[in-house]
Short mmCIF file of C-alpha atoms in Angstrom, two decimals:
data_model
loop_
_atom_site.label_atom_id
_atom_site.label_comp_id
_atom_site.label_asym_id
_atom_site.label_seq_id
_atom_site.Cartn_x
_atom_site.Cartn_y
_atom_site.Cartn_z
CA MET A 995 70.32 95.72 85.30
CA THR A 996 72.92 95.77 88.24
CA HIS A 997 74.82 93.42 90.05
CA PRO A 998 72.83 92.57 93.44
CA GLY A 999 75.51 93.30 95.03
CA PHE A 1000 75.65 96.75 94.95
CA GLY A 1001 72.36 96.71 96.82
CA ILE A 1002 74.00 94.46 99.28
CA SER A 1003 77.10 96.99 99.50
CA LEU A 1004 74.65 100.43 99.64
CA THR A 1005 72.70 99.00 102.51
CA TRP A 1006 75.69 97.98 104.17
CA LEU A 1007 77.19 102.16 103.66
CA LEU A 1008 73.82 103.88 104.42
CA ARG A 1009 73.94 101.56 107.76
CA LEU A 1010 78.02 103.01 107.79
CA ARG A 1011 77.21 106.30 107.57
CA TRP A 1012 74.35 106.54 110.08
CA ILE A 1013 77.02 105.36 112.66
CA THR A 1014 79.34 106.85 111.50
CA ALA A 1015 77.77 111.16 111.32
CA VAL A 1016 76.51 110.26 114.86
CA GLY A 1017 80.86 108.92 115.59
CA GLN A 1018 82.47 112.51 113.92
CA THR A 1019 78.96 113.91 115.69
CA ALA A 1020 80.33 112.87 119.58
CA ALA A 1021 84.00 113.79 118.06
CA ILE A 1022 83.70 117.48 117.12
CA LEU A 1023 82.14 118.14 120.90
CA ALA A 1024 84.68 116.57 122.53
CA ALA A 1025 87.89 118.14 120.71
CA LYS A 1026 85.88 121.30 122.01
CA ARG A 1027 85.16 120.70 125.19
CA LEU A 1028 89.12 119.99 125.06
CA LEU A 1029 89.87 122.75 122.91
CA PRO A 1030 87.57 126.01 123.37
CA GLU A 1031 89.32 128.40 121.64
CA GLU A 1032 91.60 126.81 119.62
CA LEU A 1033 88.19 125.13 117.16
CA SER A 1034 85.68 126.18 115.09
CA ILE A 1035 82.88 123.64 115.32
CA GLY A 1036 80.18 125.85 113.34
CA PRO A 1037 81.30 124.61 109.75
CA LEU A 1038 82.82 120.98 111.06
CA LEU A 1039 79.28 120.21 111.81
CA GLY A 1040 77.22 121.86 109.13
CA LEU A 1041 79.70 118.71 107.21
CA VAL A 1042 78.74 116.25 109.39
CA ALA A 1043 75.04 117.67 108.31
CA PHE A 1044 75.37 117.47 104.68
CA GLY A 1045 76.43 113.51 104.80
CA ALA A 1046 73.76 113.24 107.00
CA LEU A 1047 71.75 114.19 104.54
CA SER A 1048 72.60 112.82 101.69
CA ASN A 1049 72.62 109.89 103.37
CA ALA A 1050 68.93 110.13 104.01
CA ALA A 1051 69.24 110.98 100.04
CA LEU A 1052 70.86 107.42 98.89
CA MET A 1053 67.62 105.82 101.50
CA LEU A 1054 65.47 106.96 99.07
CA ARG A 1055 66.99 106.54 96.18
CA LEU A 1056 67.07 103.12 98.30
CA ARG A 1057 63.30 102.40 97.62
CA ARG A 1058 62.86 103.56 93.98
CA PRO A 1059 61.93 100.91 91.75
CA GLU A 1060 64.84 100.86 89.45
CA PRO A 1061 67.87 98.93 90.07
CA VAL A 1062 71.05 101.12 91.30
CA ARG A 1063 73.82 102.07 88.12
CA PRO A 1064 76.90 100.13 89.02
CA ALA A 1065 79.46 103.34 89.69
CA LEU A 1066 76.92 104.86 92.84
CA PRO A 1067 78.84 102.71 95.50
CA GLY A 1068 81.61 104.79 94.66
CA LEU A 1069 80.96 107.91 94.03
CA VAL A 1070 79.09 107.63 97.45
CA LEU A 1071 82.80 106.95 99.18
CA GLY A 1072 84.06 109.63 97.10
CA LEU A 1073 81.70 112.01 98.60
CA ASP A 1074 82.91 110.61 101.97
CA ILE A 1075 86.65 111.47 100.59
CA LEU A 1076 85.77 115.02 100.52
CA LEU A 1077 83.51 115.22 103.43
CA LEU A 1078 86.47 113.81 105.34
CA THR A 1079 88.93 115.81 103.77
CA GLY A 1080 87.01 119.41 104.44
CA LEU A 1081 86.50 117.66 108.42
CA LEU A 1082 90.73 117.69 108.82
CA TYR A 1083 91.21 120.23 106.58
CA GLY A 1084 88.72 122.60 109.65
CA SER A 1085 90.85 120.80 111.78
CA GLY A 1086 94.36 120.70 111.82
CA GLY A 1087 94.84 119.80 108.78
CA ALA A 1088 97.68 116.10 108.96
CA ALA A 1089 98.19 116.92 112.50
CA ASN A 1090 95.17 115.67 113.73
CA PRO A 1091 95.43 112.24 114.51
CA PHE A 1092 91.95 110.93 112.57
CA THR A 1093 93.91 111.05 109.90
CA ALA A 1094 94.54 107.59 110.30
CA ILE A 1095 91.02 107.25 108.92
CA TYR A 1096 91.36 107.66 105.26
CA LEU A 1097 93.01 104.02 105.13
CA VAL A 1098 89.28 103.05 106.65
CA HIS A 1099 87.80 104.44 104.11
CA ILE A 1100 90.73 103.42 101.18
CA THR A 1101 89.96 99.64 102.20
CA LEU A 1102 86.08 100.12 102.53
CA ALA A 1103 86.70 101.39 99.00
CA ALA A 1104 88.68 98.11 98.09
CA VAL A 1105 86.25 95.89 99.47
CA VAL A 1106 82.76 96.94 97.61
CA MET A 1107 84.34 98.45 94.07
CA ARG A 1108 86.40 96.68 91.67
CA GLY A 1109 89.31 97.45 89.84
CA ILE A 1110 89.74 100.79 88.25
CA TRP A 1111 87.31 101.85 91.24
CA ALA A 1112 89.44 101.03 93.73
CA TRP A 1113 92.49 102.71 92.91
CA ALA A 1114 91.16 106.22 91.98
CA LEU A 1115 88.86 106.46 95.09
CA GLY A 1116 93.05 105.16 96.63
CA VAL A 1117 94.28 108.52 94.81
CA LEU A 1118 92.35 110.71 95.49
CA SER A 1119 92.52 109.60 99.68
CA ILE A 1120 96.37 110.52 99.11
CA SER A 1121 95.74 114.01 96.96
CA GLY A 1122 93.30 114.71 100.22
CA PHE A 1123 96.15 113.75 102.50
CA GLY A 1124 98.68 115.26 101.32
CA LEU A 1125 96.94 119.11 100.52
CA LEU A 1126 96.13 118.51 104.54
CA PHE A 1127 100.40 119.20 105.26
CA PHE A 1128 99.92 122.61 102.73
CA TYR A 1129 96.43 123.52 103.13
CA ASN A 1130 94.95 123.50 106.49
CA VAL A 1131 93.18 125.24 109.58
CA HIS A 1132 95.52 125.87 112.26
CA VAL A 1133 94.95 124.38 115.75
CA HIS A 1134 97.87 125.37 117.74
CA SER A 1135 97.38 121.71 120.79
CA LEU A 1136 97.51 119.44 117.66
CA ALA A 1137 101.54 120.46 116.33
CA HIS A 1138 104.08 118.84 117.21
CA MET A 1139 107.76 117.97 117.30
CA ASN A 1140 109.13 118.80 112.42
CA HIS A 1141 105.00 119.51 111.24
CA GLY A 1142 105.70 122.19 109.19
CA GLY A 1143 107.03 125.85 110.33
CA ASP A 1144 108.87 128.92 108.55
CA ASP A 1145 111.24 126.18 107.02
CA GLY A 1146 108.92 125.06 104.55
CA ILE A 1147 107.77 121.32 104.41
CA SER A 1148 110.15 118.86 107.06
CA LEU A 1149 111.50 114.90 105.98
CA HIS A 1150 109.64 114.64 108.76
CA LEU A 1151 106.12 115.40 106.99
CA VAL A 1152 107.62 113.98 103.50
CA GLY A 1153 107.85 110.98 104.89
CA MET A 1154 104.80 110.88 106.51
CA TRP A 1155 103.59 110.70 102.97
CA VAL A 1156 105.13 109.13 101.93
CA ALA A 1157 104.62 106.01 104.26
CA PHE A 1158 100.58 107.07 104.07
CA ALA A 1159 100.96 106.31 100.38
CA ILE A 1160 102.43 102.93 100.41
CA THR A 1161 100.27 101.66 103.21
CA ALA A 1162 97.02 103.03 100.74
CA GLY A 1163 98.61 101.05 97.59
CA LEU A 1164 98.91 97.75 99.51
CA ILE A 1165 95.43 97.78 101.52
CA ALA A 1166 94.48 98.44 98.22
CA ALA A 1167 96.12 96.03 96.43
CA PHE A 1168 95.84 93.20 99.61
CA VAL A 1169 91.78 93.85 99.90
CA GLY A 1170 91.10 93.44 96.60
CA LEU A 1171 92.71 90.46 96.18
CA VAL A 1172 91.27 88.72 99.04
CA THR A 1173 88.30 90.51 98.75
CA GLU A 1174 88.33 89.65 94.22
CA ALA A 1175 89.54 85.82 95.45
CA LEU A 1176 86.23 85.21 97.77
CA ARG A 1177 83.62 87.16 93.99
CA ARG A 1178 85.64 84.12 92.72
CA ARG A 1179 85.12 81.51 94.93
CA ASP A 1180 81.32 82.84 96.07
CA GLU A 1181 80.97 82.22 91.73
CA GLU A 1182 82.22 78.91 91.71
CA LEU A 1183 80.12 77.39 94.66
CA ALA A 1184 77.26 79.04 92.98
CA ALA A 1185 78.00 76.70 90.39
CA LEU A 1186 78.81 73.86 91.81
CA ARG A 1187 75.41 74.14 94.13
CA ASP A 1188 73.47 74.21 90.63
CA LEU A 1189 74.88 71.72 88.92
CA THR A 1190 75.54 69.41 91.69
CA ALA A 1191 71.21 70.83 91.23
CA ARG A 1192 70.71 69.28 87.51
CA GLN A 1193 72.80 66.50 88.39
CA SER A 1194 70.22 65.46 91.49
CA ARG A 1195 67.16 65.96 89.15
CA LEU A 1196 68.89 63.97 86.01
CA ALA A 1197 69.19 60.48 88.83
CA ALA A 1198 66.34 61.60 90.37
CA LEU A 1199 64.85 61.74 86.29
CA THR A 1200 66.35 58.94 85.19
CA THR A 1201 64.78 56.46 87.82
CA LEU A 1202 61.65 57.44 87.49
CA ALA A 1203 61.36 56.90 83.81
CA ALA A 1204 62.90 53.60 83.98
CA GLY A 1205 60.31 53.09 86.53
CA VAL A 1206 57.65 54.29 83.68
CA ALA A 1207 58.86 52.12 80.64
CA HIS A 1208 59.03 48.80 83.70
CA GLU A 1209 54.69 49.88 84.72
CA LEU A 1210 53.87 50.86 81.47
CA GLY A 1211 55.93 48.22 78.62
CA SER A 1212 53.13 45.50 79.35
CA PRO A 1213 49.96 47.03 79.24
CA LEU A 1214 51.94 48.64 75.92
CA GLY A 1215 52.82 45.19 75.27
CA THR A 1216 48.54 43.98 74.96
CA ILE A 1217 47.13 46.54 73.52
CA ALA A 1218 49.85 46.34 71.10
CA VAL A 1219 48.94 42.78 70.33
CA ALA A 1220 45.19 42.97 70.73
CA ALA A 1221 45.24 45.64 68.00
CA LYS A 1222 47.10 43.06 66.14
CA GLU A 1223 43.59 40.69 66.17
CA LEU A 1224 41.85 43.39 65.45
CA GLN A 1225 43.15 44.48 62.49
CA ARG A 1226 43.31 40.90 61.44
CA THR A 1227 40.08 40.63 61.94
CA ALA A 1228 38.83 43.56 60.32
CA GLU A 1229 40.90 42.42 56.65
CA GLY A 1230 39.17 39.13 56.98
CA LEU A 1231 35.82 41.06 56.93
CA GLY A 1232 36.70 43.00 53.63
CA ALA A 1233 35.18 46.21 52.50
CA PRO A 1234 32.99 46.48 55.60
CA GLY A 1235 36.31 46.41 57.35
CA ALA A 1236 38.56 47.84 55.25
CA SER A 1237 37.73 50.88 58.63
CA LEU A 1238 38.61 49.68 61.06
CA ALA A 1239 41.86 47.33 60.20
CA GLN A 1240 42.94 50.99 59.67
CA ASP A 1241 42.23 52.07 62.47
CA ALA A 1242 42.97 49.48 64.46
CA ALA A 1243 46.40 49.80 62.04
CA LEU A 1244 46.61 53.94 63.79
CA ILE A 1245 46.52 52.26 67.05
CA ARG A 1246 49.74 49.91 66.92
CA GLU A 1247 51.86 52.80 65.08
CA GLU A 1248 51.03 54.97 67.78
CA VAL A 1249 51.79 52.42 70.86
CA GLY A 1250 54.87 51.41 68.79
CA ARG A 1251 56.23 55.48 68.72
CA CYS A 1252 54.57 55.23 72.81
CA ARG A 1253 57.67 52.29 73.16
CA ARG A 1254 60.36 53.49 71.21
CA ILE A 1255 59.42 56.68 73.52
CA LEU A 1256 60.59 54.81 76.62
CA ASP A 1257 62.88 52.69 75.74
CA GLN A 1258 64.69 56.38 75.34
CA MET A 1259 63.54 56.64 79.02
CA ALA A 1260 64.53 53.26 80.24
CA GLU A 1261 68.61 54.67 79.16
CA PRO A 1262 70.52 56.22 81.41
CA SER A 1263 69.76 59.24 79.92
CA GLY A 1264 72.05 61.70 79.56
CA SER A 1265 74.88 60.30 82.25
CA ASN A 1266 78.37 58.96 80.65
CA LEU A 1267 79.74 58.00 83.87
CA GLY A 1268 81.08 54.30 84.19
CA GLU A 1269 80.78 54.21 80.05
CA PRO A 1270 84.70 53.49 78.80
CA LEU A 1271 86.45 56.16 76.69
CA GLN A 1272 86.87 54.61 72.86
CA ALA A 1273 88.58 56.07 69.96
CA LEU A 1274 86.62 57.74 68.53
CA SER A 1275 86.84 59.31 64.36
CA TRP A 1276 84.51 62.20 62.96
CA GLY A 1277 83.02 60.55 60.11
CA GLU A 1278 82.32 57.64 62.84
CA LEU A 1279 80.17 60.67 65.08
CA GLU A 1280 78.83 61.98 61.71
CA ALA A 1281 77.48 57.87 60.89
CA ASP A 1282 75.79 58.10 64.81
CA LEU A 1283 74.13 61.82 63.72
CA SER A 1284 73.18 61.04 60.98
CA GLU A 1285 71.34 57.44 62.13
CA GLY A 1286 67.81 56.68 62.48
CA LEU A 1287 67.28 60.42 60.25
CA ALA A 1288 65.51 60.41 57.35
CA SER A 1289 67.55 60.76 53.12
CA GLU A 1290 65.47 63.68 52.71
CA ASP A 1291 67.06 65.17 56.53
CA ARG A 1292 71.44 63.70 56.36
CA THR A 1293 71.58 65.87 52.47
CA ARG A 1294 70.21 68.72 54.79
CA LEU A 1295 73.43 68.54 57.15
CA ALA A 1296 76.69 70.33 56.74
CA PHE A 1297 79.22 68.67 58.12
CA GLN A 1298 83.23 70.52 58.97
CA TRP A 1299 85.33 68.35 60.70
CA PRO A 1300 89.00 69.46 61.58
CA ASP A 1301 91.64 67.24 61.00
CA ALA A 1302 92.78 65.93 63.95
CA GLY A 1303 90.60 62.62 65.08
CA CYS A 1304 88.51 63.53 68.19
CA GLY A 1305 90.22 61.36 69.97
CA PRO A 1306 89.03 58.60 73.71
CA MET A 1307 85.05 59.93 74.17
CA PRO A 1308 82.22 58.13 75.55
CA ARG A 1309 80.16 57.83 71.90
CA ARG A 1310 77.54 56.70 73.45
CA GLY A 1311 76.11 59.37 75.26
CA LEU A 1312 78.53 62.05 72.87
CA GLY A 1313 76.04 60.80 70.36
CA ARG A 1314 73.16 61.32 72.46
CA ALA A 1315 73.69 64.05 73.38
CA LEU A 1316 74.14 65.73 69.98
CA ARG A 1317 71.76 63.62 68.22
CA ALA A 1318 69.32 65.52 71.07
CA VAL A 1319 70.95 68.76 69.47
CA VAL A 1320 70.98 68.13 65.34
CA ALA A 1321 67.10 66.34 66.11
CA ASN A 1322 66.52 69.93 67.16
CA ALA A 1323 68.10 72.58 64.83
CA LEU A 1324 66.40 70.50 61.42
CA GLU A 1325 63.47 70.86 63.21
CA ALA A 1326 63.41 74.25 63.64
CA THR A 1327 64.99 75.05 60.00
CA PRO A 1328 62.03 75.14 57.17
CA ARG A 1329 62.16 72.81 54.52
CA PRO A 1330 65.08 73.27 52.34
CA GLY A 1331 66.98 75.20 54.42
CA SER A 1332 70.32 72.57 55.42
CA VAL A 1333 71.68 72.49 58.85
CA LYS A 1334 76.18 72.79 60.00
CA VAL A 1335 77.93 71.12 62.31
CA VAL A 1336 80.72 72.77 62.75
CA ALA A 1337 84.08 71.16 64.88
CA ARG A 1338 86.88 72.60 66.08
CA GLU A 1339 89.89 72.45 68.68
CA ASP A 1340 89.84 75.65 70.77
CA GLN A 1341 92.84 75.77 73.74
CA GLY A 1342 92.86 72.54 74.48
CA ALA A 1343 88.75 71.39 74.01
CA TRP A 1344 86.69 70.21 71.07
CA LEU A 1345 84.02 72.56 70.45
CA LEU A 1346 80.72 71.26 68.05
CA GLU A 1347 78.63 74.11 66.95
CA VAL A 1348 75.22 73.51 65.49
CA GLU A 1349 73.61 76.48 63.45
CA ASP A 1350 70.16 76.16 62.10
CA GLN A 1351 68.36 78.66 60.09
CA GLY A 1352 65.16 78.66 61.99
CA THR A 1353 63.14 81.23 63.77
CA GLY A 1354 64.96 82.55 66.63
CA MET A 1355 64.65 82.31 70.01
CA ALA A 1356 62.66 85.67 72.85
CA PRO A 1357 65.07 86.24 75.28
CA GLU A 1358 62.10 85.39 77.69
CA VAL A 1359 62.26 81.62 76.17
CA LEU A 1360 66.67 82.15 75.63
CA ALA A 1361 66.31 81.89 79.42
CA ARG A 1362 65.17 78.77 80.41
CA VAL A 1363 66.66 76.75 77.52
CA GLY A 1364 68.51 73.29 79.23
CA GLU A 1365 65.74 72.84 82.09
CA PRO A 1366 64.23 70.08 81.82
CA PHE A 1367 60.53 69.39 80.51
CA PHE A 1368 60.70 72.61 79.08
CA SER A 1369 59.69 73.27 75.46
CA THR A 1370 58.44 75.59 72.95
CA LYS A 1371 57.27 72.70 70.51
CA PRO A 1372 53.54 71.16 70.60
CA THR A 1373 52.31 69.07 73.37
CA GLY A 1374 52.62 65.23 72.19
CA SER A 1375 56.05 66.52 69.99
CA GLY A 1376 58.44 66.20 72.62
CA MET A 1377 59.34 65.44 76.64
CA GLY A 1378 61.48 68.90 77.32
CA LEU A 1379 64.26 67.17 77.22
CA GLY A 1380 66.29 66.83 75.36
CA LEU A 1381 69.43 70.04 76.02
CA PHE A 1382 68.79 69.37 79.39
CA LEU A 1383 70.69 66.01 78.53
CA ALA A 1384 73.34 67.46 76.40
CA ARG A 1385 74.08 69.94 79.10
CA THR A 1386 74.56 67.47 81.53
CA PHE A 1387 76.80 65.44 78.99
CA ALA A 1388 78.90 68.48 78.96
CA GLU A 1389 78.63 68.80 81.95
CA GLN A 1390 80.37 65.18 83.22
CA LEU A 1391 82.73 65.43 80.95
CA GLY A 1392 83.93 69.54 82.50
CA GLY A 1393 82.00 71.44 79.77
CA GLU A 1394 79.80 73.58 79.36
CA LEU A 1395 76.62 73.58 76.85
CA ARG A 1396 75.82 77.59 75.39
CA VAL A 1397 72.95 78.96 73.51
CA GLU A 1398 73.37 81.80 71.30
CA SER A 1399 69.44 82.61 69.97
CA GLN A 1400 68.34 86.12 68.76
CA PRO A 1401 64.54 85.84 67.21
CA GLY A 1402 64.48 86.57 62.93
CA GLN A 1403 68.37 85.57 63.17
CA GLY A 1404 68.71 81.17 64.57
CA THR A 1405 70.10 79.90 66.37
CA ARG A 1406 73.34 78.26 67.55
CA VAL A 1407 73.75 75.97 70.34
CA GLN A 1408 77.89 75.02 71.03
CA LEU A 1409 78.78 72.24 73.24
CA SER A 1410 82.50 72.21 74.33
CA TRP A 1411 84.54 69.84 76.58
CA PRO A 1412 88.29 69.51 77.01
CA GLN A 1413 90.21 66.52 74.72
CA VAL A 1414 91.97 63.41 76.33
CA ALA A 1415 95.39 62.82 75.76
CA ARG A 1416 95.37 59.91 73.17
CA GLY A 1417 97.16 55.85 74.17
#
């Protein structure tokens, strides 16, 4: 696949190359009119025509559905530098005032390409300009003092080439740095917009969940009371009411399950804003993660904690986020397989990894992991909010959540957050 920016660069280059072809043709015709005896325009127009044909071929290439290779813009700019060198060779060489156009190509290379490509195109321009001092079709009217002669290349020409090389290097470096800074800024703004959108969805989700929990609380309470009375009446009937009593007990059990789900929804889902930091040890975090699990599931968890404590943390938010990840891992791992929970330090941050032994995820599923209400579980088995809330928690602390998975190789979820200085 190709970064979308390359498509934009090529579309922009196409337009610029058409404008350049028209400008070059006009300049050649004007020069021929001013210098009718000294300039041969046939080869020059041939080079311009070749550039125009290459631009037409490039237009046809962009219409195809196949992705554009990242190197294509660099190759196009390299071809333009060679064509410019050919045009200058046939019109006076280094004495031609249009040699300054090399700097335009160097600037374009620094804007469009990155790293070694920009410097390679700069070296190509410097080399082409240097060769024009030795190899060119002499145009007497364009020559002036110290631009060649019988005594060989002059210090003036050497100075011109050195000055050009220094200028080209400075332009490539400065424009490259500015362009890279702008790219990084755009990436940071895009990440910030994405984070803001997720925070907005979380706020809307929290408001909706609290409203739903409030509205459904009373009807569920009424159903629970009615089911209890029905069960009591059925049990009083003896054997004839046994089946009815079982049905009533099932209703009460499912109502209790709904109430637990509503209680979770009524909490400030995934948000740790405003929660005070408190000293937390890894042992306490292990106890929080094991809370509410069946004894069999507790034995399937394999914890590996570092020697140092994790320091001040929003305990409730961290526990809720990690419980969701651990619960998913336990469900994905066939019994009696184990789930590894490993914490470690990494450059001033804590990394906590939860690795299961499940079947892994397909790429299309992995691409949607963390979206709210997205779940691969059967209907009624989950709300699809666990990883979304875990990611939100990590980002609120300045960290992130990463998911690595391949079909048949299990899944690793990594939650990271910056360490807080111990008071």
